[in-house]
PDB file of C-alpha atoms in Angstrom:
ATOM      1  CA  UNK A   1     105.526  90.651 145.676  1.00  0.00           C
ATOM      2  CA  UNK A   2     104.451  89.447 142.233  1.00  0.00           C
ATOM      3  CA  UNK A   3     104.664  93.013 140.911  1.00  0.00           C
ATOM      4  CA  UNK A   4     108.213  93.433 142.228  1.00  0.00           C
ATOM      5  CA  UNK A   5     109.245  90.070 140.788  1.00  0.00           C
ATOM      6  CA  UNK A   6     107.729  90.854 137.395  1.00  0.00           C
ATOM      7  CA  UNK A   7     109.472  94.224 137.358  1.00  0.00           C
ATOM      8  CA  UNK A   8     112.783  92.486 138.026  1.00  0.00           C
ATOM      9  CA  UNK A   9     112.142  89.797 135.397  1.00  0.00           C
ATOM     10  CA  UNK A  10     111.109  92.264 132.692  1.00  0.00           C
ATOM     11  CA  UNK A  11     114.223  94.270 133.471  1.00  0.00           C
ATOM     12  CA  UNK A  12     116.331  91.194 132.763  1.00  0.00           C
ATOM     13  CA  UNK A  13     114.242  90.237 129.721  1.00  0.00           C
ATOM     14  CA  UNK A  14     115.018  93.604 128.130  1.00  0.00           C
ATOM     15  CA  UNK A  15     118.701  93.642 129.045  1.00  0.00           C
ATOM     16  CA  UNK A  16     121.638  92.448 126.940  1.00  0.00           C
ATOM     17  CA  UNK A  17     121.719  88.848 128.152  1.00  0.00           C
ATOM     18  CA  UNK A  18     122.079  85.793 125.869  1.00  0.00           C
ATOM     19  CA  UNK A  19     118.947  84.500 124.174  1.00  0.00           C
ATOM     20  CA  UNK A  20     118.911  81.283 126.174  1.00  0.00           C
ATOM     21  CA  UNK A  21     118.858  83.245 129.421  1.00  0.00           C
ATOM     22  CA  UNK A  22     116.052  85.433 128.079  1.00  0.00           C
ATOM     23  CA  UNK A  23     113.987  82.347 127.312  1.00  0.00           C
ATOM     24  CA  UNK A  24     114.448  81.107 130.879  1.00  0.00           C
ATOM     25  CA  UNK A  25     113.517  84.518 132.278  1.00  0.00           C
ATOM     26  CA  UNK A  26     110.436  84.579 130.041  1.00  0.00           C
ATOM     27  CA  UNK A  27     109.426  81.123 131.272  1.00  0.00           C
ATOM     28  CA  UNK A  28     109.336  82.582 134.786  1.00  0.00           C
ATOM     29  CA  UNK A  29     107.193  85.488 133.546  1.00  0.00           C
ATOM     30  CA  UNK A  30     104.792  83.064 131.878  1.00  0.00           C
ATOM     31  CA  UNK A  31     104.481  81.087 135.124  1.00  0.00           C
ATOM     32  CA  UNK A  32     103.480  84.202 137.091  1.00  0.00           C
ATOM     33  CA  UNK A  33     101.134  85.608 134.445  1.00  0.00           C
ATOM     34  CA  UNK A  34      99.478  82.242 133.844  1.00  0.00           C
ATOM     35  CA  UNK A  35      98.601  81.975 137.549  1.00  0.00           C
ATOM     36  CA  UNK A  36      97.486  85.603 137.598  1.00  0.00           C
ATOM     37  CA  UNK A  37      95.035  85.343 134.668  1.00  0.00           C
ATOM     38  CA  UNK A  38      93.445  82.288 136.307  1.00  0.00           C
ATOM     39  CA  UNK A  39      92.990  84.032 139.655  1.00  0.00           C
ATOM     40  CA  UNK A  40      89.756  85.449 141.058  1.00  0.00           C
ATOM     41  CA  UNK A  41      91.276  88.936 141.077  1.00  0.00           C
ATOM     42  CA  UNK A  42      92.079  89.164 137.364  1.00  0.00           C
ATOM     43  CA  UNK A  43      89.303  91.733 136.680  1.00  0.00           C
ATOM     44  CA  UNK A  44      89.810  93.769 139.856  1.00  0.00           C
ATOM     45  CA  UNK A  45      93.610  93.949 140.023  1.00  0.00           C
ATOM     46  CA  UNK A  46      96.180  95.573 137.768  1.00  0.00           C
ATOM     47  CA  UNK A  47      99.953  95.534 138.167  1.00  0.00           C
ATOM     48  CA  UNK A  48     101.274  99.057 138.646  1.00  0.00           C
ATOM     49  CA  UNK A  49     104.506 100.413 137.204  1.00  0.00           C
ATOM     50  CA  UNK A  50     105.218  97.589 134.750  1.00  0.00           C
ATOM     51  CA  UNK A  51     106.463  99.309 131.602  1.00  0.00           C
ATOM     52  CA  UNK A  52     106.727  96.187 129.462  1.00  0.00           C
ATOM     53  CA  UNK A  53     103.440  94.463 130.338  1.00  0.00           C
ATOM     54  CA  UNK A  54     100.275  95.439 128.494  1.00  0.00           C
ATOM     55  CA  UNK A  55      97.079  95.299 130.567  1.00  0.00           C
ATOM     56  CA  UNK A  56      93.796  96.479 129.040  1.00  0.00           C
ATOM     57  CA  UNK A  57      90.212  95.842 130.124  1.00  0.00           C
ATOM     58  CA  UNK A  58      86.909  96.568 128.409  1.00  0.00           C
ATOM     59  CA  UNK A  59      84.615  99.156 129.947  1.00  0.00           C
ATOM     60  CA  UNK A  60      82.074  96.485 130.876  1.00  0.00           C
ATOM     61  CA  UNK A  61      84.799  94.408 132.618  1.00  0.00           C
ATOM     62  CA  UNK A  62      83.984  91.331 130.530  1.00  0.00           C
ATOM     63  CA  UNK A  63      87.231  91.084 128.547  1.00  0.00           C
ATOM     64  CA  UNK A  64      90.822  91.644 129.614  1.00  0.00           C
ATOM     65  CA  UNK A  65      94.000  91.286 127.555  1.00  0.00           C
ATOM     66  CA  UNK A  66      97.469  90.849 129.048  1.00  0.00           C
ATOM     67  CA  UNK A  67     100.379  90.876 126.592  1.00  0.00           C
ATOM     68  CA  UNK A  68     104.104  91.386 126.164  1.00  0.00           C
ATOM     69  CA  UNK A  69     106.916  90.612 123.722  1.00  0.00           C
ATOM     70  CA  UNK A  70     110.362  89.045 123.948  1.00  0.00           C
ATOM     71  CA  UNK A  71     113.166  90.380 121.745  1.00  0.00           C
ATOM     72  CA  UNK A  72     115.894  87.910 120.754  1.00  0.00           C
ATOM     73  CA  UNK A  73     119.141  88.278 118.818  1.00  0.00           C
ATOM     74  CA  UNK A  74     119.527  84.891 117.147  1.00  0.00           C
ATOM     75  CA  UNK A  75     115.835  83.982 116.734  1.00  0.00           C
ATOM     76  CA  UNK A  76     112.653  85.833 115.808  1.00  0.00           C
ATOM     77  CA  UNK A  77     111.146  87.927 118.577  1.00  0.00           C
ATOM     78  CA  UNK A  78     107.894  86.606 120.063  1.00  0.00           C
ATOM     79  CA  UNK A  79     104.510  87.842 121.216  1.00  0.00           C
ATOM     80  CA  UNK A  80     102.700  86.467 124.263  1.00  0.00           C
ATOM     81  CA  UNK A  81      99.057  87.296 124.814  1.00  0.00           C
ATOM     82  CA  UNK A  82      96.253  86.208 127.153  1.00  0.00           C
ATOM     83  CA  UNK A  83      92.582  86.937 126.485  1.00  0.00           C
ATOM     84  CA  UNK A  84      90.326  86.525 129.522  1.00  0.00           C
ATOM     85  CA  UNK A  85      86.596  86.475 128.752  1.00  0.00           C
ATOM     86  CA  UNK A  86      84.445  86.862 131.849  1.00  0.00           C
ATOM     87  CA  UNK A  87      81.645  84.272 131.947  1.00  0.00           C
ATOM     88  CA  UNK A  88      79.025  83.337 134.542  1.00  0.00           C
ATOM     89  CA  UNK A  89      80.166  79.742 134.404  1.00  0.00           C
ATOM     90  CA  UNK A  90      83.809  80.740 134.797  1.00  0.00           C
ATOM     91  CA  UNK A  91      86.303  82.767 132.820  1.00  0.00           C
ATOM     92  CA  UNK A  92      87.356  81.513 129.404  1.00  0.00           C
ATOM     93  CA  UNK A  93      91.110  81.976 129.011  1.00  0.00           C
ATOM     94  CA  UNK A  94      92.915  81.997 125.681  1.00  0.00           C
ATOM     95  CA  UNK A  95      96.717  82.062 125.709  1.00  0.00           C
ATOM     96  CA  UNK A  96      98.495  82.733 122.420  1.00  0.00           C
ATOM     97  CA  UNK A  97     102.064  83.092 121.224  1.00  0.00           C
ATOM     98  CA  UNK A  98     103.475  83.978 117.814  1.00  0.00           C
ATOM     99  CA  UNK A  99     106.876  84.733 116.310  1.00  0.00           C
ATOM    100  CA  UNK A 100     107.510  88.100 114.693  1.00  0.00           C
ATOM    101  CA  UNK A 101     106.865  87.774 110.964  1.00  0.00           C
ATOM    102  CA  UNK A 102     107.536  90.119 108.044  1.00  0.00           C
ATOM    103  CA  UNK A 103     104.600  88.587 106.150  1.00  0.00           C
ATOM    104  CA  UNK A 104     101.541  90.741 105.583  1.00  0.00           C
ATOM    105  CA  UNK A 105      98.593  90.511 107.948  1.00  0.00           C
ATOM    106  CA  UNK A 106      95.873  89.427 105.554  1.00  0.00           C
ATOM    107  CA  UNK A 107      92.589  91.308 105.323  1.00  0.00           C
ATOM    108  CA  UNK A 108      90.698  88.664 103.314  1.00  0.00           C
ATOM    109  CA  UNK A 109      90.434  85.858 105.856  1.00  0.00           C
ATOM    110  CA  UNK A 110      89.824  84.967 109.470  1.00  0.00           C
ATOM    111  CA  UNK A 111      92.610  83.800 111.764  1.00  0.00           C
ATOM    112  CA  UNK A 112      92.413  81.052 114.369  1.00  0.00           C
ATOM    113  CA  UNK A 113      94.516  80.660 117.527  1.00  0.00           C
ATOM    114  CA  UNK A 114      96.715  78.247 115.555  1.00  0.00           C
ATOM    115  CA  UNK A 115      97.704  80.795 112.890  1.00  0.00           C
ATOM    116  CA  UNK A 116      97.315  84.046 114.854  1.00  0.00           C
ATOM    117  CA  UNK A 117      99.460  86.761 113.239  1.00  0.00           C
ATOM    118  CA  UNK A 118     100.765  88.219 116.524  1.00  0.00           C
ATOM    119  CA  UNK A 119     100.398  91.753 117.896  1.00  0.00           C
ATOM    120  CA  UNK A 120     100.370  93.837 121.050  1.00  0.00           C
ATOM    121  CA  UNK A 121      96.822  95.061 121.678  1.00  0.00           C
ATOM    122  CA  UNK A 122      96.441  98.408 123.416  1.00  0.00           C
ATOM    123  CA  UNK A 123      92.684  99.075 123.393  1.00  0.00           C
ATOM    124  CA  UNK A 124      89.401  97.188 123.025  1.00  0.00           C
ATOM    125  CA  UNK A 125      85.680  97.862 122.977  1.00  0.00           C
ATOM    126  CA  UNK A 126      82.639  95.562 122.959  1.00  0.00           C
ATOM    127  CA  UNK A 127      80.191  95.795 120.057  1.00  0.00           C
ATOM    128  CA  UNK A 128      76.728  94.282 120.298  1.00  0.00           C
ATOM    129  CA  UNK A 129      75.043  92.790 117.272  1.00  0.00           C
ATOM    130  CA  UNK A 130      71.794  91.089 118.162  1.00  0.00           C
ATOM    131  CA  UNK A 131      72.424  88.815 121.137  1.00  0.00           C
ATOM    132  CA  UNK A 132      76.119  88.459 120.334  1.00  0.00           C
ATOM    133  CA  UNK A 133      79.065  90.440 121.690  1.00  0.00           C
ATOM    134  CA  UNK A 134      82.103  91.078 119.503  1.00  0.00           C
ATOM    135  CA  UNK A 135      85.360  92.625 120.679  1.00  0.00           C
ATOM    136  CA  UNK A 136      86.970  95.355 118.628  1.00  0.00           C
ATOM    137  CA  UNK A 137      90.745  95.250 119.060  1.00  0.00           C
ATOM    138  CA  UNK A 138      93.390  97.887 118.302  1.00  0.00           C
ATOM    139  CA  UNK A 139      96.916  96.511 118.081  1.00  0.00           C
ATOM    140  CA  UNK A 140     100.430  97.114 116.823  1.00  0.00           C
ATOM    141  CA  UNK A 141     102.815  94.698 115.099  1.00  0.00           C
ATOM    142  CA  UNK A 142     106.595  95.129 114.806  1.00  0.00           C
ATOM    143  CA  UNK A 143     107.225  91.912 112.869  1.00  0.00           C
ATOM    144  CA  UNK A 144     108.641  93.652 109.782  1.00  0.00           C
ATOM    145  CA  UNK A 145     111.741  95.686 110.703  1.00  0.00           C
ATOM    146  CA  UNK A 146     111.084  98.228 107.920  1.00  0.00           C
ATOM    147  CA  UNK A 147     107.314  98.593 108.372  1.00  0.00           C
ATOM    148  CA  UNK A 148     105.159  99.105 111.444  1.00  0.00           C
ATOM    149  CA  UNK A 149     101.588  97.829 111.297  1.00  0.00           C
ATOM    150  CA  UNK A 150      98.549  98.903 113.259  1.00  0.00           C
ATOM    151  CA  UNK A 151      95.489  96.690 113.058  1.00  0.00           C
ATOM    152  CA  UNK A 152      91.777  96.973 113.770  1.00  0.00           C
ATOM    153  CA  UNK A 153      90.447  93.462 114.312  1.00  0.00           C
ATOM    154  CA  UNK A 154      87.390  91.668 115.665  1.00  0.00           C
ATOM    155  CA  UNK A 155      87.477  88.852 118.223  1.00  0.00           C
ATOM    156  CA  UNK A 156      84.425  86.626 118.503  1.00  0.00           C
ATOM    157  CA  UNK A 157      83.548  83.139 119.659  1.00  0.00           C
ATOM    158  CA  UNK A 158      81.775  80.399 117.711  1.00  0.00           C
ATOM    159  CA  UNK A 159      78.773  78.504 119.165  1.00  0.00           C
ATOM    160  CA  UNK A 160      81.324  75.855 120.103  1.00  0.00           C
ATOM    161  CA  UNK A 161      83.270  78.525 122.024  1.00  0.00           C
ATOM    162  CA  UNK A 162      86.216  78.603 119.628  1.00  0.00           C
ATOM    163  CA  UNK A 163      87.826  82.052 119.217  1.00  0.00           C
ATOM    164  CA  UNK A 164      87.924  83.664 115.777  1.00  0.00           C
ATOM    165  CA  UNK A 165      89.877  86.748 114.700  1.00  0.00           C
ATOM    166  CA  UNK A 166      88.267  88.697 111.896  1.00  0.00           C
ATOM    167  CA  UNK A 167      84.801  89.583 110.676  1.00  0.00           C
ATOM    168  CA  UNK A 168      83.784  90.745 107.198  1.00  0.00           C
ATOM    169  CA  UNK A 169      82.805  94.128 108.583  1.00  0.00           C
ATOM    170  CA  UNK A 170      85.184  96.724 107.119  1.00  0.00           C
ATOM    171  CA  UNK A 171      83.862  98.446 104.000  1.00  0.00           C
ATOM    172  CA  UNK A 172      86.513 100.728 102.486  1.00  0.00           C
ATOM    173  CA  UNK A 173      84.343 101.701  99.533  1.00  0.00           C
ATOM    174  CA  UNK A 174      85.966  99.138  97.238  1.00  0.00           C
ATOM    175  CA  UNK A 175      86.152  95.944  99.261  1.00  0.00           C
ATOM    176  CA  UNK A 176      84.633  94.532 102.413  1.00  0.00           C
ATOM    177  CA  UNK A 177      87.512  93.243 104.538  1.00  0.00           C
ATOM    178  CA  UNK A 178      87.903  91.098 107.645  1.00  0.00           C
ATOM    179  CA  UNK A 179      90.141  93.670 109.346  1.00  0.00           C
ATOM    180  CA  UNK A 180      91.901  96.942 108.647  1.00  0.00           C
ATOM    181  CA  UNK A 181      95.707  97.018 108.576  1.00  0.00           C
ATOM    182  CA  UNK A 182      97.658 100.289 108.449  1.00  0.00           C
ATOM    183  CA  UNK A 183     101.241  99.906 107.209  1.00  0.00           C
ATOM    184  CA  UNK A 184     103.792 102.702 107.407  1.00  0.00           C
ATOM    185  CA  UNK A 185     107.495 103.491 107.858  1.00  0.00           C
ATOM    186  CA  UNK A 186     109.031 102.277 111.124  1.00  0.00           C
ATOM    187  CA  UNK A 187     110.316 105.828 111.632  1.00  0.00           C
ATOM    188  CA  UNK A 188     106.801 107.346 111.518  1.00  0.00           C
ATOM    189  CA  UNK A 189     104.342 107.753 114.379  1.00  0.00           C
ATOM    190  CA  UNK A 190     100.598 107.536 113.740  1.00  0.00           C
ATOM    191  CA  UNK A 191      97.454 107.586 115.833  1.00  0.00           C
ATOM    192  CA  UNK A 192      94.771 104.875 115.799  1.00  0.00           C
ATOM    193  CA  UNK A 193      92.175 105.268 118.535  1.00  0.00           C
ATOM    194  CA  UNK A 194      88.548 104.929 119.516  1.00  0.00           C
ATOM    195  CA  UNK A 195      86.673 108.213 119.574  1.00  0.00           C
ATOM    196  CA  UNK A 196      83.618 106.299 120.803  1.00  0.00           C
ATOM    197  CA  UNK A 197      82.288 102.732 120.769  1.00  0.00           C
ATOM    198  CA  UNK A 198      81.169 103.267 117.167  1.00  0.00           C
ATOM    199  CA  UNK A 199      83.935 105.484 115.799  1.00  0.00           C
ATOM    200  CA  UNK A 200      87.607 104.633 115.180  1.00  0.00           C
ATOM    201  CA  UNK A 201      89.844 107.460 113.934  1.00  0.00           C
ATOM    202  CA  UNK A 202      93.344 107.191 112.450  1.00  0.00           C
ATOM    203  CA  UNK A 203      95.929 109.162 110.492  1.00  0.00           C
ATOM    204  CA  UNK A 204      95.597 109.199 106.721  1.00  0.00           C
ATOM    205  CA  UNK A 205      98.745 107.627 105.264  1.00  0.00           C
ATOM    206  CA  UNK A 206     100.543 108.849 102.139  1.00  0.00           C
ATOM    207  CA  UNK A 207     103.957 108.233 100.507  1.00  0.00           C
ATOM    208  CA  UNK A 208     106.634 110.812 101.291  1.00  0.00           C
ATOM    209  CA  UNK A 209     107.089 111.174  97.510  1.00  0.00           C
ATOM    210  CA  UNK A 210     105.018 109.992  94.495  1.00  0.00           C
ATOM    211  CA  UNK A 211     107.946 107.815  93.445  1.00  0.00           C
ATOM    212  CA  UNK A 212     107.340 105.693  96.578  1.00  0.00           C
ATOM    213  CA  UNK A 213     103.650 105.041  95.903  1.00  0.00           C
ATOM    214  CA  UNK A 214     102.622 101.560  97.138  1.00  0.00           C
ATOM    215  CA  UNK A 215     105.923 101.085  99.004  1.00  0.00           C
ATOM    216  CA  UNK A 216     104.803 101.138 102.626  1.00  0.00           C
ATOM    217  CA  UNK A 217     108.361 101.598 103.900  1.00  0.00           C
ATOM    218  CA  UNK A 218     108.003 105.246 102.845  1.00  0.00           C
ATOM    219  CA  UNK A 219     104.471 106.006 104.075  1.00  0.00           C
ATOM    220  CA  UNK A 220     103.573 108.337 106.904  1.00  0.00           C
ATOM    221  CA  UNK A 221     100.792 110.641 108.135  1.00  0.00           C
ATOM    222  CA  UNK A 222      99.781 113.791 106.241  1.00  0.00           C
ATOM    223  CA  UNK A 223      97.955 115.379 109.241  1.00  0.00           C
ATOM    224  CA  UNK A 224      94.488 114.560 107.948  1.00  0.00           C
ATOM    225  CA  UNK A 225      92.328 111.819 109.426  1.00  0.00           C
ATOM    226  CA  UNK A 226      90.178 108.931 108.255  1.00  0.00           C
ATOM    227  CA  UNK A 227      87.708 106.953 110.313  1.00  0.00           C
ATOM    228  CA  UNK A 228      85.592 103.842 110.489  1.00  0.00           C
ATOM    229  CA  UNK A 229      82.056 104.457 111.726  1.00  0.00           C
ATOM    230  CA  UNK A 230      79.808 101.563 112.775  1.00  0.00           C
ATOM    231  CA  UNK A 231      76.611 101.949 110.740  1.00  0.00           C
ATOM    232  CA  UNK A 232      73.876  99.348 110.221  1.00  0.00           C
ATOM    233  CA  UNK A 233      76.045  96.513 111.498  1.00  0.00           C
ATOM    234  CA  UNK A 234      79.203  97.273 109.503  1.00  0.00           C
ATOM    235  CA  UNK A 235      82.225  99.580 109.778  1.00  0.00           C
ATOM    236  CA  UNK A 236      82.108 102.160 106.972  1.00  0.00           C
ATOM    237  CA  UNK A 237      85.271 104.040 105.959  1.00  0.00           C
ATOM    238  CA  UNK A 238      85.060 107.844 106.059  1.00  0.00           C
ATOM    239  CA  UNK A 239      87.857 109.821 104.372  1.00  0.00           C
ATOM    240  CA  UNK A 240      89.203 113.158 105.599  1.00  0.00           C
ATOM    241  CA  UNK A 241      87.015 113.507 108.681  1.00  0.00           C
ATOM    242  CA  UNK A 242      87.044 116.553 110.930  1.00  0.00           C
ATOM    243  CA  UNK A 243      87.949 115.001 114.274  1.00  0.00           C
ATOM    244  CA  UNK A 244      86.755 118.086 116.163  1.00  0.00           C
ATOM    245  CA  UNK A 245      83.254 117.661 114.780  1.00  0.00           C
ATOM    246  CA  UNK A 246      83.361 113.899 115.218  1.00  0.00           C
ATOM    247  CA  UNK A 247      84.333 114.275 118.861  1.00  0.00           C
TER     248      UNK A 247
END
């Protein structure tokens, strides 16, 4: 019943109804999803056939992310995202929302739930470092109408159980960054995926013409691939990898 109702609500949310009606429809979606993520079945159940609801779960069934977006005409579109961290003492649930923003996703700082940049996450993997578990996230952001962004980020929790986005783990040969952000033309399509728990592969991005160098509105893939490999506790950038050999 919940699946049928969500399918109906998402159909309305993505139809040409006034913004105020969309907000009311989305409130109903939030009510259902909020109950769902707090249920005992959150790690064993998945809604089938819901095109507009993202549902991803780590291979060890200790983290699940449920997310969607709401497009509006008169106001910025919005992201809605739940992170459910499976714990012995009970699941820790983090619910976030953020408006679409054309501002850059910074690579030189951590983000907190209060200033989360907003994205739709489509894959995740756990990474162990000592006794700690970190969650590698792959996401996509449509906040800038001219530029699409894909992001590799790290979710962790402080000793006080506060969530933190970002870890100074990404060495691109020049800088060590808190996350990797790929920016390219909204008309382009690129791949960013895990090849394994310790290898993330993505399209190498170039300008369509030298005159557009450093203008990400005119960047796209050149059919070669770069990668981040997890080595000695840090993600090291590898340029022009042979994905057949890596696989």
